[in-house]
Coordinates of C-alpha atoms (C1' of nucleotides) in Angstrom, one line a residue:
Chain U
X1 CA -0.1 0.4 0.2
X2 CA 0.7 3.7 -0.1
X3 CA 0.8 4.4 3.5
X4 CA -2.4 7.2 4.4
X5 CA -3.7 10.0 2.2
X6 CA -3.0 13.2 4.4
X7 CA -6.3 15.7 5.0
X8 CA -5.3 18.7 2.3
X9 CA -3.3 21.6 3.8
X10 CA -4.3 24.8 4.9
X11 CA -5.4 27.7 2.5
X12 CA -5.3 30.9 4.5
X13 CA -8.5 32.4 3.3
X14 CA -8.9 35.4 1.7
X15 CA -7.5 39.0 2.6
X16 CA -11.4 40.4 2.4
X17 CA -13.0 37.9 4.7
X18 CA -12.0 39.0 8.1
X19 CA -12.1 38.3 11.4
X20 CA -13.2 40.9 14.2
X21 CA -12.2 40.8 17.8
X22 CA -14.2 43.3 20.1
X23 CA -15.5 44.9 16.9
X24 CA -12.3 45.5 15.1
X25 CA -11.0 43.9 12.5
X26 CA -7.6 41.8 13.4
X27 CA -5.6 39.7 10.8
X28 CA -4.5 36.2 12.8
X29 CA -1.6 34.3 12.4
X30 CA -2.5 31.2 9.8
X31 CA -1.8 28.7 12.5
X32 CA -4.4 30.8 14.6
X33 CA -6.5 30.9 11.4
X34 CA -6.4 28.3 10.7
X35 CA -8.3 26.4 14.5
X36 CA -10.6 30.3 14.0
X37 CA -12.1 28.2 11.1
X38 CA -12.7 25.0 12.9
X39 CA -14.6 27.0 14.8
X40 CA -16.4 29.0 12.3
X41 CA -17.6 26.4 10.3
X42 CA -19.6 25.0 12.7
X43 CA -21.2 28.2 14.1
X44 CA -24.7 27.3 13.3
X45 CA -24.1 23.5 14.9
X46 CA -25.6 23.2 18.6
X47 CA -22.2 22.9 19.8
X48 CA -20.9 26.0 19.5
X49 CA -23.7 27.0 21.9
X50 CA -22.4 24.6 24.8
X51 CA -20.3 25.9 27.1
X52 CA -17.9 23.2 27.8
X53 CA -17.3 23.3 23.9
X54 CA -16.8 27.0 23.9
X55 CA -14.3 26.8 26.9
X56 CA -12.2 23.8 25.6
X57 CA -12.1 25.3 22.4
X58 CA -11.1 29.0 23.6
X59 CA -8.9 27.1 25.8
X60 CA -7.0 25.2 22.8
X61 CA -6.9 27.8 20.8
X62 CA -5.5 30.1 22.8
X63 CA -2.6 27.8 23.7
X64 CA -1.5 27.8 20.1
X65 CA -1.6 31.6 19.5
X66 CA 1.6 33.5 19.3
X67 CA 1.9 35.6 22.1
X68 CA 0.8 39.3 21.2
X69 CA -2.6 37.5 20.2
X70 CA -3.0 35.7 23.2
X71 CA -2.6 39.2 24.7
X72 CA -5.3 40.7 22.9
X73 CA -7.9 37.8 22.6
X74 CA -9.0 37.2 26.1
X75 CA -12.5 36.5 26.0
X76 CA -14.7 34.3 23.3
X77 CA -17.9 36.4 23.3
X78 CA -15.5 39.3 21.7
X79 CA -14.9 37.2 19.0
X80 CA -16.6 37.7 15.7
X81 CA -15.9 34.9 12.8
X82 CA -19.7 36.0 11.3
X83 CA -17.8 36.8 8.4
X84 CA -15.4 33.7 8.1
X85 CA -18.8 31.1 8.3
X86 CA -20.5 33.4 5.8
X87 CA -17.4 32.6 3.5
X88 CA -17.8 28.8 3.9
X89 CA -21.1 28.5 3.9
X90 CA -20.7 30.8 0.5
X91 CA -18.2 28.5 -0.5
X92 CA -20.3 25.4 -0.1
X93 CA -23.0 26.7 -2.1
X94 CA -20.4 27.6 -5.2
X95 CA -19.0 24.1 -5.0
X96 CA -23.0 22.3 -5.2
X97 CA -23.8 24.9 -8.2
X98 CA -21.0 24.1 -10.4
X99 CA -21.8 22.9 -13.9
X100 CA -21.7 19.4 -14.5
X101 CA -18.3 19.3 -16.2
X102 CA -16.7 20.7 -13.4
X103 CA -18.3 18.3 -11.0
X104 CA -17.0 15.2 -13.2
X105 CA -13.5 16.6 -13.4
X106 CA -13.5 17.1 -9.3
X107 CA -15.1 13.7 -9.5
X108 CA -11.8 12.5 -11.6
X109 CA -9.9 13.9 -9.4
X110 CA -11.2 11.9 -6.6
X111 CA -10.9 8.8 -8.0
X112 CA -7.7 9.0 -9.0
X113 CA -6.9 9.6 -5.3
X114 CA -8.8 6.6 -4.3
X115 CA -7.4 4.4 -7.0
X116 CA -3.7 5.7 -6.1
X117 CA -3.9 5.2 -2.6
X118 CA -7.6 2.9 -1.9
X119 CA -5.8 -0.3 -2.4
X120 CA -3.6 -2.6 -1.3
X121 CA -2.2 -6.2 -2.0
X122 CA -3.5 -8.5 0.7
X123 CA -1.8 -12.5 -0.1
X124 CA -1.6 -11.3 -3.9
X125 CA -5.0 -10.0 -4.3
X126 CA -6.0 -6.3 -5.0
X127 CA -8.1 -5.1 -1.5
X128 CA -10.6 -1.9 -0.8
X129 CA -9.4 -0.7 1.8
X130 CA -11.8 1.3 4.0
X131 CA -10.5 4.4 5.4
X132 CA -7.2 5.2 3.8
X133 CA -6.9 9.5 4.2
X134 CA -6.2 10.7 7.8
X135 CA -8.8 12.2 9.9
X136 CA -8.4 16.0 9.1
X137 CA -7.8 18.2 12.1
X138 CA -10.9 20.3 13.6
X139 CA -12.6 20.6 16.7
X140 CA -13.7 17.1 18.6
X141 CA -17.2 16.3 18.4
X142 CA -17.7 14.0 21.7
X143 CA -21.3 12.7 22.1
X144 CA -23.6 13.4 24.7
X145 CA -21.5 16.1 27.2
X146 CA -18.0 14.8 26.5
X147 CA -15.7 16.3 29.1
X148 CA -13.2 17.4 25.9
X149 CA -15.9 18.3 23.6
X150 CA -14.3 21.2 21.6
X151 CA -10.8 20.4 22.0
X152 CA -8.4 21.0 19.1
X153 CA -8.3 18.1 17.4
X154 CA -4.2 18.2 15.8
X155 CA -3.3 17.1 12.0
X156 CA -1.8 14.3 11.8
X157 CA 1.6 13.9 10.1
X158 CA 3.9 11.6 8.6
X159 CA 5.5 12.2 11.8
X160 CA 3.0 10.4 13.8
X161 CA 2.5 7.3 11.6
X162 CA 3.4 3.9 11.7
X163 CA 3.1 2.0 8.9
X164 CA 2.8 -1.6 8.7
X165 CA 3.5 -3.3 5.4
X166 CA 4.9 -6.7 4.8
X167 CA 8.5 -7.5 4.4
X168 CA 8.6 -8.2 0.5
X169 CA 6.8 -5.4 -0.3
X170 CA 7.7 -2.1 -1.3
X171 CA 8.0 -0.2 2.0
X172 CA 5.5 3.4 1.0
X173 CA 7.4 6.7 0.5
X174 CA 6.2 9.7 3.0
X175 CA 5.8 12.6 1.8
X176 CA 8.6 14.3 0.5
X177 CA 10.4 16.0 3.3
X178 CA 8.6 13.6 5.7
X179 CA 9.5 10.7 7.7
X180 CA 7.1 8.1 9.0
X181 CA 7.3 8.0 12.9
X182 CA 8.0 3.6 12.3
X183 CA 7.9 1.0 9.5
X184 CA 7.1 -2.5 10.9
X185 CA 6.3 -5.8 9.4
X186 CA 3.7 -7.3 11.8
X187 CA 1.0 -10.0 10.1
X188 CA -0.2 -10.7 13.4
X189 CA -2.8 -7.4 13.1
X190 CA -4.5 -6.6 10.1
X191 CA -4.2 -2.4 9.9
X192 CA -2.0 -0.7 7.6
X193 CA -1.2 2.1 9.2
X194 CA -2.1 3.9 12.4
X195 CA -1.1 7.1 14.7
X196 CA -2.2 8.2 18.3
X197 CA -4.6 10.9 18.4
X198 CA -4.4 13.7 21.1
X199 CA -7.3 13.8 22.3
X200 CA -8.6 10.4 24.4
X201 CA -4.4 8.9 23.3
X202 CA -6.0 6.4 21.5
X203 CA -4.4 4.5 18.4
X204 CA -6.3 5.4 15.5
X205 CA -6.1 2.9 12.6
X206 CA -6.2 2.4 8.7
X207 CA -8.2 -0.9 8.0
X208 CA -9.8 -2.6 5.0
X209 CA -13.0 -2.4 3.4
X210 CA -15.9 -4.4 5.2
X211 CA -16.0 -6.6 1.5
X212 CA -12.1 -7.6 1.9
X213 CA -11.4 -11.4 2.9
X214 CA -9.8 -9.9 5.8
X215 CA -13.0 -8.7 7.0
X216 CA -15.6 -11.1 5.7
X217 CA -16.8 -14.0 7.0
X218 CA -14.9 -15.2 10.2
X219 CA -17.8 -14.9 12.1
X220 CA -20.7 -16.7 9.9
X221 CA -18.2 -18.8 8.5
X222 CA -16.9 -20.3 11.0
X223 CA -20.1 -20.2 13.7
X224 CA -21.9 -23.2 12.3
X225 CA -20.3 -25.1 14.5
X226 CA -20.9 -22.8 17.4
X227 CA -24.3 -22.4 17.0
X228 CA -25.3 -25.6 17.1
X229 CA -24.0 -26.0 20.6
X230 CA -25.9 -23.0 21.6
X231 CA -29.4 -24.8 21.3
X232 CA -28.8 -27.4 24.2
X233 CA -27.0 -25.0 25.7
X234 CA -29.7 -22.9 26.1
X235 CA -32.0 -25.5 27.0
X236 CA -29.9 -26.1 30.4
X237 CA -28.9 -22.9 30.9
X238 CA -31.7 -21.6 32.1
X239 CA -32.7 -23.4 34.6
X240 CA -29.3 -23.3 36.0
X241 CA -29.3 -19.4 35.7
X242 CA -32.7 -19.6 38.0
X243 CA -30.5 -21.1 40.4
X244 CA -28.0 -19.3 40.4
X245 CA -30.0 -16.0 40.9
X246 CA -31.3 -17.9 43.8
X247 CA -27.9 -18.6 45.4
X248 CA -26.8 -14.3 44.2
X249 CA -29.6 -13.1 46.0
X250 CA -29.0 -14.9 49.5
X251 CA -27.0 -13.1 51.0
X252 CA -27.1 -9.5 49.4
X253 CA -29.5 -6.8 50.9
X254 CA -32.3 -5.8 48.3
X255 CA -30.1 -2.6 47.1
X256 CA -27.2 -4.3 46.1
X257 CA -25.9 -4.6 42.9
X258 CA -27.1 -8.4 42.0
X259 CA -23.9 -8.7 39.2
X260 CA -20.7 -7.5 41.3
X261 CA -18.7 -10.1 40.9
X262 CA -20.1 -11.0 37.0
X263 CA -19.0 -8.7 34.5
X264 CA -18.2 -8.9 30.8
X265 CA -14.4 -10.8 31.3
X266 CA -15.7 -13.1 33.7
X267 CA -18.4 -14.2 31.4
X268 CA -16.4 -14.0 28.4
X269 CA -13.5 -16.2 30.7
X270 CA -16.1 -18.6 31.6
X271 CA -17.7 -19.0 27.9
X272 CA -14.4 -19.2 26.4
X273 CA -14.0 -22.1 28.9
X274 CA -16.7 -23.9 27.4
X275 CA -15.5 -23.7 23.7
X276 CA -12.8 -21.8 22.0
X277 CA -14.6 -18.8 19.9
X278 CA -17.7 -18.5 22.2
X279 CA -18.0 -14.8 23.2
X280 CA -21.1 -13.0 25.0
X281 CA -21.3 -11.5 21.1
X282 CA -21.7 -14.9 19.5
X283 CA -24.7 -15.0 21.4
X284 CA -26.1 -11.8 19.6
X285 CA -25.7 -12.7 16.4
X286 CA -26.9 -16.1 16.8
X287 CA -30.4 -14.8 18.7
X288 CA -30.6 -12.6 15.6
X289 CA -29.7 -14.9 12.7
X290 CA -31.9 -17.2 13.8
X291 CA -34.5 -14.9 15.4
X292 CA -35.2 -13.5 11.6
X293 CA -34.9 -16.9 10.3
X294 CA -37.9 -17.9 12.4
X295 CA -39.7 -14.8 11.5
X296 CA -39.5 -14.6 7.7
X297 CA -41.0 -18.0 8.1
X298 CA -43.7 -17.1 9.6
X299 CA -44.5 -14.3 8.1
X300 CA -44.1 -15.0 4.3
X301 CA -46.6 -14.9 2.2
X302 CA -45.8 -17.0 -1.4
X303 CA -48.8 -15.3 -2.7
X304 CA -48.5 -12.1 -1.8
X305 CA -46.5 -9.7 -4.7
X306 CA -43.1 -7.8 -4.4
X307 CA -44.3 -4.9 -2.4
X308 CA -46.0 -6.9 0.2
X309 CA -42.9 -9.6 0.4
X310 CA -40.7 -6.9 1.8
X311 CA -42.9 -5.4 4.2
X312 CA -42.9 -8.9 5.4
X313 CA -39.1 -9.0 5.2
X314 CA -39.0 -5.3 7.2
X315 CA -41.1 -6.7 9.4
X316 CA -39.5 -9.9 10.6
X317 CA -35.7 -7.6 10.3
X318 CA -37.6 -5.0 12.6
X319 CA -38.3 -7.8 14.9
X320 CA -34.5 -8.7 15.0
X321 CA -33.8 -4.9 15.7
X322 CA -36.3 -4.9 18.9
X323 CA -34.4 -8.1 20.1
X324 CA -31.2 -5.8 19.8
X325 CA -32.5 -3.3 20.9
X326 CA -31.8 -0.7 18.4
X327 CA -34.2 1.8 18.8
X328 CA -34.1 5.0 17.2
X329 CA -35.3 8.7 18.0
X330 CA -38.0 9.2 15.5
X331 CA -36.5 11.1 12.1
X332 CA -36.9 14.8 12.5
X333 CA -39.0 14.8 9.1
X334 CA -41.1 12.0 10.1
X335 CA -44.1 13.8 10.1
X336 CA -43.9 15.7 7.3
X337 CA -43.1 12.9 4.9
X338 CA -46.2 10.5 6.0
X339 CA -48.3 13.5 5.3
X340 CA -46.5 13.8 2.5
X341 CA -46.8 10.2 1.9
X342 CA -51.0 10.2 3.0
X343 CA -51.1 13.1 0.5
X344 CA -50.1 10.6 -2.3
X345 CA -52.0 7.7 -1.2
X346 CA -55.3 10.1 -1.5
X347 CA -54.7 11.3 -5.1
X348 CA -54.0 7.9 -6.0
X349 CA -57.7 7.1 -4.8
X350 CA -58.7 10.0 -6.6
X351 CA -57.2 8.4 -9.8
X352 CA -59.0 4.6 -8.8
X353 CA -62.0 6.2 -8.9
X354 CA -61.8 8.1 -12.2
X355 CA -60.2 4.9 -13.8
X356 CA -63.2 3.1 -12.9
X357 CA -65.5 5.5 -14.1
X358 CA -63.6 5.4 -17.1
X359 CA -63.6 1.9 -17.6
X360 CA -67.4 1.7 -17.0
X361 CA -68.1 4.6 -19.6
X362 CA -65.6 2.4 -22.1
X363 CA -67.8 -0.2 -21.0
X364 CA -71.2 1.1 -22.2
X365 CA -69.9 2.3 -25.2
X366 CA -68.6 -1.0 -26.5
X367 CA -72.4 -2.7 -25.8
X368 CA -73.7 0.2 -28.0
X369 CA -71.4 -0.2 -30.4
X370 CA -69.9 -3.5 -30.9
X371 CA -66.8 -2.8 -32.8
X372 CA -63.3 -3.5 -32.7
X373 CA -62.1 -0.2 -31.4
X374 CA -64.5 0.0 -28.2
X375 CA -63.7 -3.3 -27.1
X376 CA -59.6 -2.5 -27.6
X377 CA -60.6 0.9 -25.6
X378 CA -62.1 -1.6 -22.7
X379 CA -58.4 -3.6 -22.3
X380 CA -57.1 -0.7 -22.4
X381 CA -58.9 0.9 -19.0
X382 CA -58.9 -2.4 -17.6
X383 CA -55.3 -2.5 -17.5
X384 CA -55.0 1.1 -16.6
X385 CA -57.5 0.3 -13.5
X386 CA -54.9 -2.8 -12.6
X387 CA -52.0 -0.5 -13.0
X388 CA -53.5 1.7 -10.7
X389 CA -55.1 -0.2 -8.4
X390 CA -51.6 -1.9 -8.2
X391 CA -50.0 1.0 -7.4
X392 CA -52.0 2.2 -4.6
X393 CA -51.3 -1.4 -3.2
X394 CA -47.9 -0.5 -3.0
X395 CA -48.6 3.1 -1.5
X396 CA -50.7 1.5 1.4
X397 CA -48.0 -0.8 2.2
X398 CA -44.8 2.4 2.2
X399 CA -47.4 3.5 4.5
X400 CA -47.6 0.8 7.0
X401 CA -44.1 0.1 6.6
X402 CA -42.6 3.4 7.1
X403 CA -45.2 3.4 10.4
X404 CA -44.0 1.1 12.4
X405 CA -40.3 1.8 11.1
X406 CA -39.9 4.9 12.7
X407 CA -39.0 4.7 15.7
X408 CA -36.6 1.6 14.6
X409 CA -33.3 1.4 13.1
X410 CA -32.7 -1.7 10.8
X411 CA -29.1 -0.8 10.0
X412 CA -26.7 -2.1 12.4
X413 CA -28.7 -5.9 12.7
X414 CA -28.5 -6.3 8.8
X415 CA -25.4 -5.6 8.3
X416 CA -23.7 -6.6 11.4
X417 CA -25.4 -9.6 13.3
X418 CA -27.6 -11.2 11.0
X419 CA -26.2 -13.6 8.1
X420 CA -26.9 -12.5 5.1
X421 CA -26.9 -16.1 3.5
X422 CA -31.0 -16.0 5.1
X423 CA -31.8 -13.0 3.4
X424 CA -30.3 -14.3 0.3
X425 CA -31.6 -17.7 0.3
X426 CA -35.7 -16.1 1.2
X427 CA -34.9 -13.8 -1.9
X428 CA -34.4 -16.6 -4.6
X429 CA -37.3 -18.7 -3.0
X430 CA -39.8 -16.2 -3.3
X431 CA -38.4 -14.3 -6.4
X432 CA -37.4 -11.0 -4.8
X433 CA -34.3 -9.3 -6.5
X434 CA -31.6 -8.6 -4.3
X435 CA -31.3 -5.5 -4.6
X436 CA -35.0 -4.5 -3.1
X437 CA -33.1 -5.8 0.1
X438 CA -29.3 -4.6 -0.1
X439 CA -28.3 -1.7 -1.8
X440 CA -24.6 -1.4 -4.0
X441 CA -22.3 -1.3 -0.6
X442 CA -24.2 -4.3 1.2
X443 CA -24.2 -6.0 -1.9
X444 CA -20.4 -6.0 -2.0
X445 CA -20.2 -7.1 1.7
X446 CA -22.2 -9.8 1.3
X447 CA -21.0 -10.6 -1.9
X448 CA -19.4 -14.0 -0.9
X449 CA -23.3 -14.7 0.8
X450 CA -24.9 -13.9 -2.7
X451 CA -22.6 -16.5 -4.4
X452 CA -22.9 -19.5 -1.9
X453 CA -26.6 -19.4 -0.4
X454 CA -29.1 -21.1 -2.8
X455 CA -33.1 -20.8 -1.6
X456 CA -32.8 -24.1 0.4
X457 CA -30.2 -22.6 2.7
X458 CA -30.8 -23.1 6.4
X459 CA -29.1 -21.6 8.8
Chain C
dA1 C1' -6.6 -11.4 39.3
dG2 C1' -6.1 -6.7 37.5
dT3 C1' -5.7 -3.2 34.9
dA4 C1' -3.9 -0.7 30.8
dA5 C1' -3.2 -0.4 26.1
dG6 C1' -3.9 -2.6 21.3
dA7 C1' -6.9 -4.1 17.7
dC8 C1' -11.5 -4.2 15.6
dT9 C1' -16.4 -4.1 15.9
dT10 C1' -20.5 -1.3 15.8
dG11 C1' -24.1 2.8 16.1
dG12 C1' -25.5 7.5 14.7
dA13 C1' -24.6 11.6 12.6
dA14 C1' -23.1 14.2 9.0
dG15 C1' -22.6 14.8 4.2
dA16 C1' -23.3 13.3 -0.7
dA17 C1' -25.9 11.7 -4.1
dT18 C1' -29.7 10.9 -6.3
dC19 C1' -34.8 10.7 -6.8
dT20 C1' -39.3 13.2 -6.6
dT21 C1' -42.4 16.6 -7.5
dC22 C1' -43.7 21.1 -8.8
Chain Q
dG1 C1' -34.7 22.9 -13.5
dA2 C1' -34.5 23.9 -9.2
dA3 C1' -36.3 22.8 -4.3
dG4 C1' -37.0 19.2 -1.3
dA5 C1' -37.2 14.8 0.4
dT6 C1' -34.6 10.3 0.6
dT7 C1' -31.0 7.1 0.3
dC8 C1' -26.2 6.0 0.0
dT9 C1' -21.8 6.7 1.6
dT10 C1' -18.3 8.2 4.7
dC11 C1' -16.8 9.2 9.6
dC12 C1' -15.1 8.8 13.5
dA13 C1' -16.9 8.8 18.7
dA14 C1' -17.7 5.0 21.1
dG15 C1' -17.8 0.1 22.6
dT16 C1' -16.6 -4.7 23.0
dC17 C1' -13.1 -8.4 23.2
dT18 C1' -8.1 -9.6 23.6
dT19 C1' -3.2 -9.6 24.6
dA20 C1' 0.4 -7.7 27.4
dC21 C1' 1.9 -6.9 31.7
dT22 C1' 2.7 -6.3 36.8

DNA sequence: AGTAAGACTTGGAAGAATCTTC
DNA sequence: GAAGATTCTTCCAAGTCTTACT
């Protein structure tokens, strides 16, 4: 591989885009200006209204200022980033409004970078890298009430990066004038490059795309041996769990933590002793997959049309998501898009009524004239009516699906917990095109399953 | 046995691309 | 054809599990 692709260097603002302190324009040092733009870009984000975010940002920003700047800039409230903010908003819109050819050109440039840095050779095969770019500098966006939100995330330099590649491969060249922190050849790990980020002091990695050999299959292909053991395991375990619970409770007061001695480490250790490869996660995957299979069996009706079958599929998928507790907040746009859909349904109903009337008229016409032309007209109207009926049905199914899905996130279980062969088999068995349930990325990731599973596959 | 560091996976949000609708 | 909605993709923080260490 060629090592990571580094975030582009900072481009100073044009002279007419000014920063104001205490109402007066102030020219900032390039490094200071760069950090200011990180904040300016986020001005209409909720983050910048939070005190912790503001304080962390201001603290880190001042650290990077020249001593003169630091002497002057003492209060965030007196900083005016609005002009900078507007500059970036405008720039963004200008980019969106670019003519087709220009956009095409930009895309080609991006593709070239992807082509050059986005792949590596693994065991003689060309594999796609998942994240081949270093994370750009910016302000840390911790979730919830993260105490470090707003802190400066520093620019990653080649000197921060450890390269991992095989001994017989060509070592990637660092950008000119730079060198790598280290080059090593460790074939016991999967990462290609790594660096330590400055906020939490944790390590970030460049790794392969989910479609690559390294990422695929390990869980699902090795698992069957584990899974057929899980069934009898469950059967005996719940008796024992009950007894153990009683034991746990005997020596405890009602307020005590029941599981003070049971943490995931202990649990995993125990499971590991029972069988190699058995961890708590395997149970979650097993439960998810077996549930999907059962639900699909129970819900799918072979006589249904594709739309109705898809509703059944989504319902089975939802049962899994509920089991895994993949809940989400109802999307902000939910009400509105539901109303839109309802309006569509109403419009379709009117169309339907209209089509019924027209068919009636055409039939009457045929009765009166009994000629070839009006017979053809009747047929045509019949066809139209059927088409509209089908469309209406589809819309209704869509509405049901949407409503049932509003507080449930399907993505994670679909991507990480469900054996794709179950879905592939289902598609083949019921004649549903695979594109209806997996988009392009998902099809890439599950290519192995699409190839191998036939309609009789059982988990 | 407990803890910290390292490796790898997961989850959800933001941004980009595409589709719809007027 | 542009504005808005929807879907896809990328990004990256945070979670889980493993390994190393004391």
